mmCIF file of C-alpha atoms in Angstrom:
data_model
loop_
_atom_site.group_PDB
_atom_site.id
_atom_site.type_symbol
_atom_site.label_atom_id
_atom_site.label_comp_id
_atom_site.label_asym_id
_atom_site.label_seq_id
_atom_site.Cartn_x
_atom_site.Cartn_y
_atom_site.Cartn_z
ATOM 1 C CA MET K 220 0.023 -0.016 -0.119
ATOM 2 C CA PRO K 221 1.489 3.397 -1.019
ATOM 3 C CA VAL K 222 2.572 5.827 1.799
ATOM 4 C CA ILE K 223 0.375 8.714 2.565
ATOM 5 C CA TYR K 224 2.388 11.638 3.932
ATOM 6 C CA ASP K 225 0.826 14.155 6.101
ATOM 7 C CA ALA K 226 2.977 16.706 4.350
ATOM 8 C CA ILE K 227 5.122 16.851 1.377
ATOM 9 C CA ILE K 228 7.458 19.908 0.607
ATOM 10 C CA VAL K 229 8.855 20.139 -2.865
ATOM 11 C CA GLY K 230 12.111 21.990 -2.740
ATOM 12 C CA GLY K 231 15.047 21.796 -0.184
ATOM 13 C CA GLY K 232 16.091 25.240 -0.183
ATOM 14 C CA PHE K 233 15.836 27.681 2.601
ATOM 15 C CA ALA K 234 12.038 27.969 2.616
ATOM 16 C CA GLY K 235 11.583 24.306 2.373
ATOM 17 C CA LEU K 236 13.974 23.329 5.060
ATOM 18 C CA GLN K 237 12.561 25.689 7.594
ATOM 19 C CA ALA K 238 9.075 24.560 7.018
ATOM 20 C CA ALA K 239 10.474 20.938 7.190
ATOM 21 C CA ILE K 240 12.127 21.855 10.680
ATOM 22 C CA GLN K 241 8.989 23.483 11.855
ATOM 23 C CA LEU K 242 6.686 20.488 10.941
ATOM 24 C CA GLY K 243 9.111 17.954 12.214
ATOM 25 C CA ARG K 244 9.460 19.532 15.627
ATOM 26 C CA TYR K 245 5.756 19.189 16.264
ATOM 27 C CA SER K 246 6.457 15.264 16.346
ATOM 28 C CA ALA K 247 3.007 14.647 15.084
ATOM 29 C CA HIS K 248 3.270 14.383 11.340
ATOM 30 C CA HIS K 249 4.798 12.249 8.672
ATOM 31 C CA VAL K 250 6.777 14.786 6.617
ATOM 32 C CA LEU K 251 8.678 14.255 3.188
ATOM 33 C CA VAL K 252 11.141 16.806 1.526
ATOM 34 C CA ILE K 253 11.480 16.154 -2.191
ATOM 35 C CA ASP K 254 14.467 18.079 -3.521
ATOM 36 C CA ALA K 255 16.058 17.964 -7.029
ATOM 37 C CA GLY K 256 19.367 19.535 -5.789
ATOM 38 C CA GLY K 257 21.082 22.664 -7.101
ATOM 39 C CA GLY K 258 19.178 26.105 -7.170
ATOM 40 C CA ARG K 259 20.021 29.493 -5.919
ATOM 41 C CA PRO K 260 21.636 28.614 -2.569
ATOM 42 C CA ASN K 261 24.014 26.322 -4.107
ATOM 43 C CA ILE K 262 25.537 28.916 -6.313
ATOM 44 C CA CYS K 263 25.972 31.489 -3.647
ATOM 45 C CA ARG K 264 29.411 31.234 -2.023
ATOM 46 C CA ASN K 265 28.794 33.297 0.844
ATOM 47 C CA TYR K 266 25.543 34.797 2.423
ATOM 48 C CA HIS K 267 26.404 37.954 4.491
ATOM 49 C CA ASN K 268 23.210 39.137 5.737
ATOM 50 C CA ILE K 269 21.971 36.187 7.633
ATOM 51 C CA LEU K 270 21.520 36.533 11.503
ATOM 52 C CA GLY K 271 24.416 34.823 13.476
ATOM 53 C CA TRP K 272 26.760 34.658 10.506
ATOM 54 C CA PRO K 273 28.711 37.994 10.429
ATOM 55 C CA GLU K 274 31.593 36.298 8.504
ATOM 56 C CA GLY K 275 28.992 34.816 6.056
ATOM 57 C CA ILE K 276 27.949 31.215 5.161
ATOM 58 C CA SER K 277 27.747 29.376 2.005
ATOM 59 C CA GLY K 278 24.306 28.355 0.640
ATOM 60 C CA GLU K 279 25.580 24.741 0.495
ATOM 61 C CA GLU K 280 26.648 24.605 3.951
ATOM 62 C CA LEU K 281 23.533 26.233 5.332
ATOM 63 C CA ARG K 282 21.384 23.741 3.466
ATOM 64 C CA ALA K 283 23.487 20.880 4.746
ATOM 65 C CA ARG K 284 23.029 22.026 8.396
ATOM 66 C CA GLY K 285 19.273 22.585 7.817
ATOM 67 C CA ARG K 286 18.841 19.111 6.422
ATOM 68 C CA ARG K 287 20.622 17.598 9.382
ATOM 69 C CA GLN K 288 18.309 19.597 11.722
ATOM 70 C CA ALA K 289 15.261 18.463 10.099
ATOM 71 C CA GLU K 290 16.324 14.696 9.900
ATOM 72 C CA VAL K 291 16.924 14.774 13.633
ATOM 73 C CA ALA K 292 13.249 16.010 13.965
ATOM 74 C CA GLY K 293 12.129 12.899 11.957
ATOM 75 C CA VAL K 294 11.539 14.501 8.437
ATOM 76 C CA GLU K 295 12.453 12.186 5.497
ATOM 77 C CA PHE K 296 14.300 13.363 2.356
ATOM 78 C CA VAL K 297 14.320 12.067 -1.131
ATOM 79 C CA THR K 298 16.192 13.225 -4.203
ATOM 80 C CA ASP K 299 13.868 13.545 -7.139
ATOM 81 C CA ARG K 300 12.416 15.966 -9.443
ATOM 82 C CA ILE K 301 8.623 16.315 -9.666
ATOM 83 C CA THR K 302 7.472 16.276 -13.169
ATOM 84 C CA LYS K 303 3.738 16.002 -12.598
ATOM 85 C CA ALA K 304 1.235 17.009 -9.963
ATOM 86 C CA ASP K 305 -2.457 16.449 -9.476
ATOM 87 C CA LYS K 306 -5.060 16.472 -6.659
ATOM 88 C CA GLN K 307 -7.555 13.515 -6.233
ATOM 89 C CA ASN K 308 -10.059 12.891 -3.677
ATOM 90 C CA GLY K 309 -8.451 15.318 -1.331
ATOM 91 C CA LEU K 310 -4.736 13.957 -1.745
ATOM 92 C CA PHE K 311 -1.960 15.423 -3.723
ATOM 93 C CA GLN K 312 -0.564 12.924 -6.229
ATOM 94 C CA LEU K 313 3.025 13.854 -7.392
ATOM 95 C CA ASN K 314 5.132 11.874 -9.979
ATOM 96 C CA GLY K 315 8.983 11.833 -9.917
ATOM 97 C CA PHE K 316 11.432 11.799 -12.783
ATOM 98 C CA GLU K 317 11.371 8.111 -12.976
ATOM 99 C CA ASN K 318 7.604 7.733 -12.193
ATOM 100 C CA GLN K 319 8.033 7.317 -8.555
ATOM 101 C CA CYS K 320 4.658 8.278 -6.930
ATOM 102 C CA TYR K 321 4.182 10.391 -3.819
ATOM 103 C CA SER K 322 0.810 10.955 -2.035
ATOM 104 C CA SER K 323 0.225 13.596 0.819
ATOM 105 C CA LYS K 324 -2.608 15.254 2.602
ATOM 106 C CA THR K 325 -0.956 18.730 2.428
ATOM 107 C CA LEU K 326 1.641 20.184 0.013
ATOM 108 C CA LEU K 327 4.155 23.017 0.286
ATOM 109 C CA LEU K 328 5.614 24.408 -2.832
ATOM 110 C CA ALA K 329 9.113 25.957 -2.197
ATOM 111 C CA THR K 330 10.265 25.337 -5.732
ATOM 112 C CA GLY K 331 12.286 28.715 -5.980
ATOM 113 C CA VAL K 332 13.729 30.864 -8.759
ATOM 114 C CA MET K 333 16.853 30.625 -10.760
ATOM 115 C CA ASP K 334 18.810 33.620 -11.779
ATOM 116 C CA ARG K 335 19.656 33.839 -15.517
ATOM 117 C CA PHE K 336 23.513 34.358 -16.165
ATOM 118 C CA PRO K 337 25.812 33.477 -18.836
ATOM 119 C CA GLU K 338 28.394 30.781 -18.682
ATOM 120 C CA LEU K 339 31.593 32.753 -18.199
ATOM 121 C CA PRO K 340 34.803 31.527 -16.747
ATOM 122 C CA GLY K 341 35.110 32.788 -13.341
ATOM 123 C CA LEU K 342 31.661 33.804 -12.641
ATOM 124 C CA VAL K 343 30.300 30.967 -10.580
ATOM 125 C CA ALA K 344 33.453 31.020 -8.576
ATOM 126 C CA THR K 345 32.746 34.596 -7.584
ATOM 127 C CA LEU K 346 29.061 34.466 -7.080
ATOM 128 C CA GLY K 347 28.149 35.413 -3.587
ATOM 129 C CA LYS K 348 31.559 36.010 -2.607
ATOM 130 C CA THR K 349 32.523 39.148 -4.397
ATOM 131 C CA VAL K 350 29.938 39.220 -7.313
ATOM 132 C CA TYR K 351 26.215 39.579 -6.109
ATOM 133 C CA VAL K 352 22.716 39.665 -7.558
ATOM 134 C CA CYS K 353 20.443 41.442 -4.875
ATOM 135 C CA PRO K 354 21.063 44.978 -4.132
ATOM 136 C CA ASP K 355 18.922 44.505 -0.750
ATOM 137 C CA CYS K 356 20.899 41.569 0.406
ATOM 138 C CA ASP K 357 24.467 42.872 -0.748
ATOM 139 C CA GLY K 358 24.334 46.468 -1.717
ATOM 140 C CA TYR K 359 26.435 46.918 1.553
ATOM 141 C CA GLU K 360 29.275 44.804 0.194
ATOM 142 C CA ILE K 361 30.019 47.316 -2.616
ATOM 143 C CA GLN K 362 29.869 50.493 -0.515
ATOM 144 C CA ASN K 363 32.558 52.916 -2.085
ATOM 145 C CA ARG K 364 34.355 50.117 -4.036
ATOM 146 C CA GLN K 365 35.260 49.856 -7.741
ATOM 147 C CA THR K 366 32.298 47.783 -8.987
ATOM 148 C CA LEU K 367 31.534 46.204 -12.342
ATOM 149 C CA LEU K 368 27.886 45.483 -13.233
ATOM 150 C CA LEU K 369 27.376 42.834 -15.803
ATOM 151 C CA GLY K 370 23.905 42.872 -17.418
ATOM 152 C CA SER K 371 21.558 43.170 -20.348
ATOM 153 C CA GLY K 372 19.833 46.278 -21.824
ATOM 154 C CA ASP K 373 17.439 48.243 -19.576
ATOM 155 C CA VAL K 374 17.464 45.495 -16.933
ATOM 156 C CA GLY K 375 21.095 46.174 -16.281
ATOM 157 C CA ALA K 376 20.641 49.935 -16.692
ATOM 158 C CA ASN K 377 18.032 49.983 -13.951
ATOM 159 C CA MET K 378 20.153 47.932 -11.536
ATOM 160 C CA ALA K 379 23.010 50.504 -12.127
ATOM 161 C CA PHE K 380 20.719 53.238 -10.904
ATOM 162 C CA VAL K 381 20.206 51.424 -7.797
ATOM 163 C CA LEU K 382 23.859 50.446 -7.156
ATOM 164 C CA ARG K 383 24.836 54.068 -7.843
ATOM 165 C CA GLU K 384 23.604 54.886 -4.257
ATOM 166 C CA ARG K 385 26.427 52.685 -2.920
ATOM 167 C CA THR K 386 29.423 53.751 -4.937
ATOM 168 C CA GLY K 387 30.668 56.369 -7.209
ATOM 169 C CA ASP K 388 32.923 54.045 -9.171
ATOM 170 C CA LEU K 389 30.533 51.918 -11.209
ATOM 171 C CA THR K 390 30.642 50.610 -14.791
ATOM 172 C CA TYR K 391 27.827 49.053 -16.630
ATOM 173 C CA ILE K 392 28.851 46.256 -19.052
ATOM 174 C CA ASN K 393 25.956 45.500 -21.547
ATOM 175 C CA HIS K 394 27.270 42.014 -21.960
ATOM 176 C CA GLU K 395 24.359 40.994 -24.249
ATOM 177 C CA CYS K 396 24.384 44.241 -26.206
ATOM 178 C CA GLN K 397 20.834 44.618 -25.830
ATOM 179 C CA PRO K 398 19.061 47.979 -26.500
ATOM 180 C CA VAL K 399 19.227 50.739 -23.775
ATOM 181 C CA SER K 400 16.629 53.378 -23.819
ATOM 182 C CA ALA K 401 17.665 56.850 -24.812
ATOM 183 C CA GLU K 402 16.262 57.985 -21.497
ATOM 184 C CA ASN K 403 18.352 55.257 -19.524
ATOM 185 C CA ARG K 404 21.344 56.098 -21.585
ATOM 186 C CA GLN K 405 21.190 59.890 -20.610
ATOM 187 C CA ARG K 406 20.648 58.860 -16.941
ATOM 188 C CA LEU K 407 23.785 56.864 -17.022
ATOM 189 C CA ASP K 408 25.732 59.660 -18.264
ATOM 190 C CA GLU K 409 24.249 62.219 -15.930
ATOM 191 C CA GLN K 410 24.908 59.887 -12.942
ATOM 192 C CA GLY K 411 28.433 59.266 -13.850
ATOM 193 C CA ILE K 412 28.030 55.476 -14.597
ATOM 194 C CA LEU K 413 30.563 54.483 -17.243
ATOM 195 C CA TYR K 414 28.679 52.425 -20.030
ATOM 196 C CA VAL K 415 30.265 49.627 -22.142
ATOM 197 C CA GLU K 416 28.553 47.636 -24.691
ATOM 198 C CA GLU K 417 30.654 44.643 -25.336
ATOM 199 C CA ALA K 418 30.673 40.937 -24.516
ATOM 200 C CA VAL K 419 32.607 39.656 -21.446
ATOM 201 C CA ALA K 420 35.112 36.954 -22.250
ATOM 202 C CA ARG K 421 35.915 35.942 -18.583
ATOM 203 C CA ILE K 422 36.121 36.956 -14.965
ATOM 204 C CA ASP K 423 39.627 36.996 -13.295
ATOM 205 C CA GLU K 424 39.840 36.237 -9.663
ATOM 206 C CA GLU K 425 42.801 36.670 -7.215
ATOM 207 C CA ASN K 426 42.118 33.656 -5.115
ATOM 208 C CA ASP K 427 39.029 31.938 -3.420
ATOM 209 C CA GLY K 428 36.456 34.078 -5.221
ATOM 210 C CA ILE K 429 37.821 37.489 -5.022
ATOM 211 C CA ILE K 430 37.141 39.253 -8.424
ATOM 212 C CA LYS K 431 40.173 41.044 -9.827
ATOM 213 C CA ALA K 432 39.087 42.197 -13.214
ATOM 214 C CA VAL K 433 36.703 41.592 -16.210
ATOM 215 C CA VAL K 434 38.272 40.816 -19.531
ATOM 216 C CA LEU K 435 36.252 41.725 -22.599
ATOM 217 C CA GLU K 436 36.142 39.808 -25.792
ATOM 218 C CA SER K 437 38.156 42.681 -27.335
ATOM 219 C CA GLY K 438 41.096 41.923 -24.849
ATOM 220 C CA ASN K 439 40.552 45.064 -22.832
ATOM 221 C CA THR K 440 40.613 44.727 -19.032
ATOM 222 C CA LEU K 441 38.646 46.331 -16.511
ATOM 223 C CA LEU K 442 39.785 46.199 -12.866
ATOM 224 C CA ALA K 443 37.165 45.619 -10.225
ATOM 225 C CA GLU K 444 36.818 45.042 -6.407
ATOM 226 C CA ARG K 445 33.325 44.120 -6.433
ATOM 227 C CA GLY K 446 30.711 42.973 -9.089
ATOM 228 C CA PHE K 447 26.965 42.508 -9.622
ATOM 229 C CA ILE K 448 24.863 40.777 -12.386
ATOM 230 C CA ALA K 449 21.422 41.771 -13.774
ATOM 231 C CA PHE K 450 20.407 39.908 -16.936
ATOM 232 C CA GLY K 451 16.480 39.521 -16.142
ATOM 233 C CA ASN K 452 14.256 36.856 -17.304
ATOM 234 C CA ASN K 453 14.942 34.675 -14.166
ATOM 235 C CA ALA K 454 13.224 31.188 -14.266
ATOM 236 C CA VAL K 455 10.335 31.240 -11.867
ATOM 237 C CA HIS K 456 9.643 27.502 -11.122
ATOM 238 C CA SER K 457 5.859 27.674 -10.766
ATOM 239 C CA GLU K 458 4.796 25.128 -13.314
ATOM 240 C CA LEU K 459 3.609 22.508 -10.626
ATOM 241 C CA ALA K 460 1.485 25.351 -9.185
ATOM 242 C CA ALA K 461 -0.045 26.098 -12.456
ATOM 243 C CA GLU K 462 -0.728 22.313 -13.006
ATOM 244 C CA LEU K 463 -2.551 22.203 -9.778
ATOM 245 C CA GLY K 464 -4.846 25.360 -10.581
ATOM 246 C CA VAL K 465 -2.904 27.743 -8.165
ATOM 247 C CA LYS K 466 -3.444 31.341 -8.944
ATOM 248 C CA LEU K 467 -0.312 32.950 -10.451
ATOM 249 C CA HIS K 468 0.826 36.572 -10.371
ATOM 250 C CA LYS K 469 1.367 38.320 -13.804
ATOM 251 C CA ASN K 470 5.269 37.542 -13.289
ATOM 252 C CA LYS K 471 4.444 33.890 -12.859
ATOM 253 C CA HIS K 472 5.204 34.008 -9.007
ATOM 254 C CA ILE K 473 2.655 32.091 -6.907
ATOM 255 C CA GLU K 474 -0.094 34.199 -5.016
ATOM 256 C CA ALA K 475 -1.201 33.102 -1.514
ATOM 257 C CA ASP K 476 -3.039 34.392 1.523
ATOM 258 C CA LYS K 477 -0.767 36.894 3.257
ATOM 259 C CA ARG K 478 -1.316 35.459 6.654
ATOM 260 C CA SER K 479 -1.266 31.762 6.326
ATOM 261 C CA LEU K 480 0.557 31.524 2.821
ATOM 262 C CA MET K 481 -2.094 29.006 1.611
ATOM 263 C CA THR K 482 -2.853 29.246 -1.944
ATOM 264 C CA ASN K 483 -6.397 29.285 -3.646
ATOM 265 C CA VAL K 484 -6.026 25.500 -3.744
ATOM 266 C CA GLU K 485 -7.082 23.988 -0.454
ATOM 267 C CA HIS K 486 -4.169 22.611 1.618
ATOM 268 C CA LEU K 487 -1.541 23.882 -0.876
ATOM 269 C CA TRP K 488 0.949 26.388 0.498
ATOM 270 C CA VAL K 489 3.891 28.301 -0.919
ATOM 271 C CA ALA K 490 7.017 29.823 0.678
ATOM 272 C CA GLY K 491 10.285 31.179 -0.682
ATOM 273 C CA ASP K 492 11.363 32.948 -3.810
ATOM 274 C CA VAL K 493 8.547 31.327 -6.013
ATOM 275 C CA ALA K 494 6.034 33.285 -3.895
ATOM 276 C CA VAL K 495 5.032 36.935 -4.499
ATOM 277 C CA HIS K 496 7.620 38.691 -2.280
ATOM 278 C CA ALA K 497 11.031 40.120 -1.934
ATOM 279 C CA GLU K 498 13.485 37.382 -3.009
ATOM 280 C CA GLN K 499 15.740 37.040 0.063
ATOM 281 C CA ALA K 500 17.005 34.133 1.952
ATOM 282 C CA THR K 501 15.947 35.419 5.369
ATOM 283 C CA VAL K 502 12.577 36.166 4.019
ATOM 284 C CA ALA K 503 12.213 32.542 2.535
ATOM 285 C CA MET K 504 13.211 31.107 5.976
ATOM 286 C CA GLY K 505 10.360 33.263 7.673
ATOM 287 C CA GLU K 506 7.906 32.048 5.040
ATOM 288 C CA GLY K 507 8.951 28.450 5.426
ATOM 289 C CA ALA K 508 8.213 28.722 9.284
ATOM 290 C CA ILE K 509 4.871 30.398 8.796
ATOM 291 C CA ALA K 510 3.797 27.826 6.154
ATOM 292 C CA GLY K 511 4.965 25.040 8.508
ATOM 293 C CA ILE K 512 2.699 26.404 11.449
ATOM 294 C CA TRP K 513 -0.374 26.795 9.302
ATOM 295 C CA MET K 514 0.115 23.402 7.893
ATOM 296 C CA HIS K 515 0.245 21.828 11.344
ATOM 297 C CA LYS K 516 -3.001 23.764 12.309
ATOM 298 C CA GLU K 517 -4.751 22.245 9.168
ATOM 299 C CA LEU K 518 -3.326 18.882 9.674
ATOM 300 C CA LYS K 519 -4.828 18.950 13.221
ATOM 301 C CA LYS K 520 -8.355 19.773 11.696
ATOM 302 C CA ILE K 521 -7.897 16.881 9.115
ATOM 303 C CA SER K 522 -7.182 14.426 12.012
ATOM 304 C CA MET K 523 -10.215 15.674 13.850
ATOM 305 C CA VAL K 524 -12.400 14.964 10.756
ATOM 306 C CA SER K 525 -11.068 11.451 10.311
ATOM 307 C CA LEU K 526 -12.035 10.513 13.849
ATOM 308 C CA PRO K 527 -15.295 8.594 14.751
ATOM 309 C CA PRO K 528 -17.883 11.150 16.016
ATOM 310 C CA SER K 529 -17.744 9.826 19.531
ATOM 311 C CA LYS K 530 -13.869 10.597 19.586
ATOM 312 C CA GLN K 531 -14.422 14.005 17.992
ATOM 313 C CA ASN K 532 -16.802 14.988 20.845
ATOM 314 C CA HIS K 533 -14.480 13.640 23.443
ATOM 315 C CA SER K 534 -11.512 15.853 21.938
ATOM 316 C CA GLU K 535 -13.804 18.934 21.949
ATOM 317 C CA MET K 536 -14.604 18.214 25.608
ATOM 318 C CA VAL K 537 -10.975 18.043 26.432
ATOM 319 C CA LYS K 538 -10.273 21.213 24.633
ATOM 320 C CA GLN K 539 -12.981 22.991 26.521
ATOM 321 C CA ASN K 540 -11.952 21.735 29.869
ATOM 322 C CA LYS K 541 -8.337 22.979 29.348
#
């Protein structure tokens, strides 16, 4: 007979892991995390803005610690990629990459977002260490430093205007040579942002992810202390949500109740970057905890409904006498 889990969490990033820890610590639910691996946390070498880690911690290390913490609380993990999702007779039915089937009473989608960036030598090695993607998370790291922004068209230009508040030594390299509006070109000039429209050949690093320079395809070299990327069209992994009939925002992120984070589909929650919110690791953790709390509340209600009427009445009397 197939196992029916109380809760399945699709995605083992920060949101999914925090929800798993929250649910596991209730010691009342059979919880499974299905994770395909990879994702944003694994490409970030060093998160600098997370409470308790002033020197930073890599996404890979933080995920490993989170998984161990959830496993101690009794949460199960499986490596798989969900390719199909359905809901039948009140149960969520998920199919894995090799047609493995998973069933659960409740479901959390923490499938995340993936940044789009070119395959450039040296880029992955520096991401999260001295090259960043989020000005809210890491604008602090470029304060008054020589900074190179690699991007595409107006997406990169708009990021440049945000970063300009942090440093006066900023160069925007339009790597994909996509059009920049006349208005934005004028703003770049007015704000003293050097504009270069040329593809990048590689990123040179000094050691252990410290950016030193960007080498253009022409052979010209631009020195740098820090870097940013802004290419746009990031992949929003909301396909399973759409398949299940979940309401999506116009940007393909998943909409949900602002208090409970449950979507318009009963017993289906969302947390993390795939949801409609600011895409930050700390926000994802908070949402994971909130989703876990509300999933627990609903699972208690589901358990009550499954009890015989006499036991339901007894449980209500116990509650009232407390």
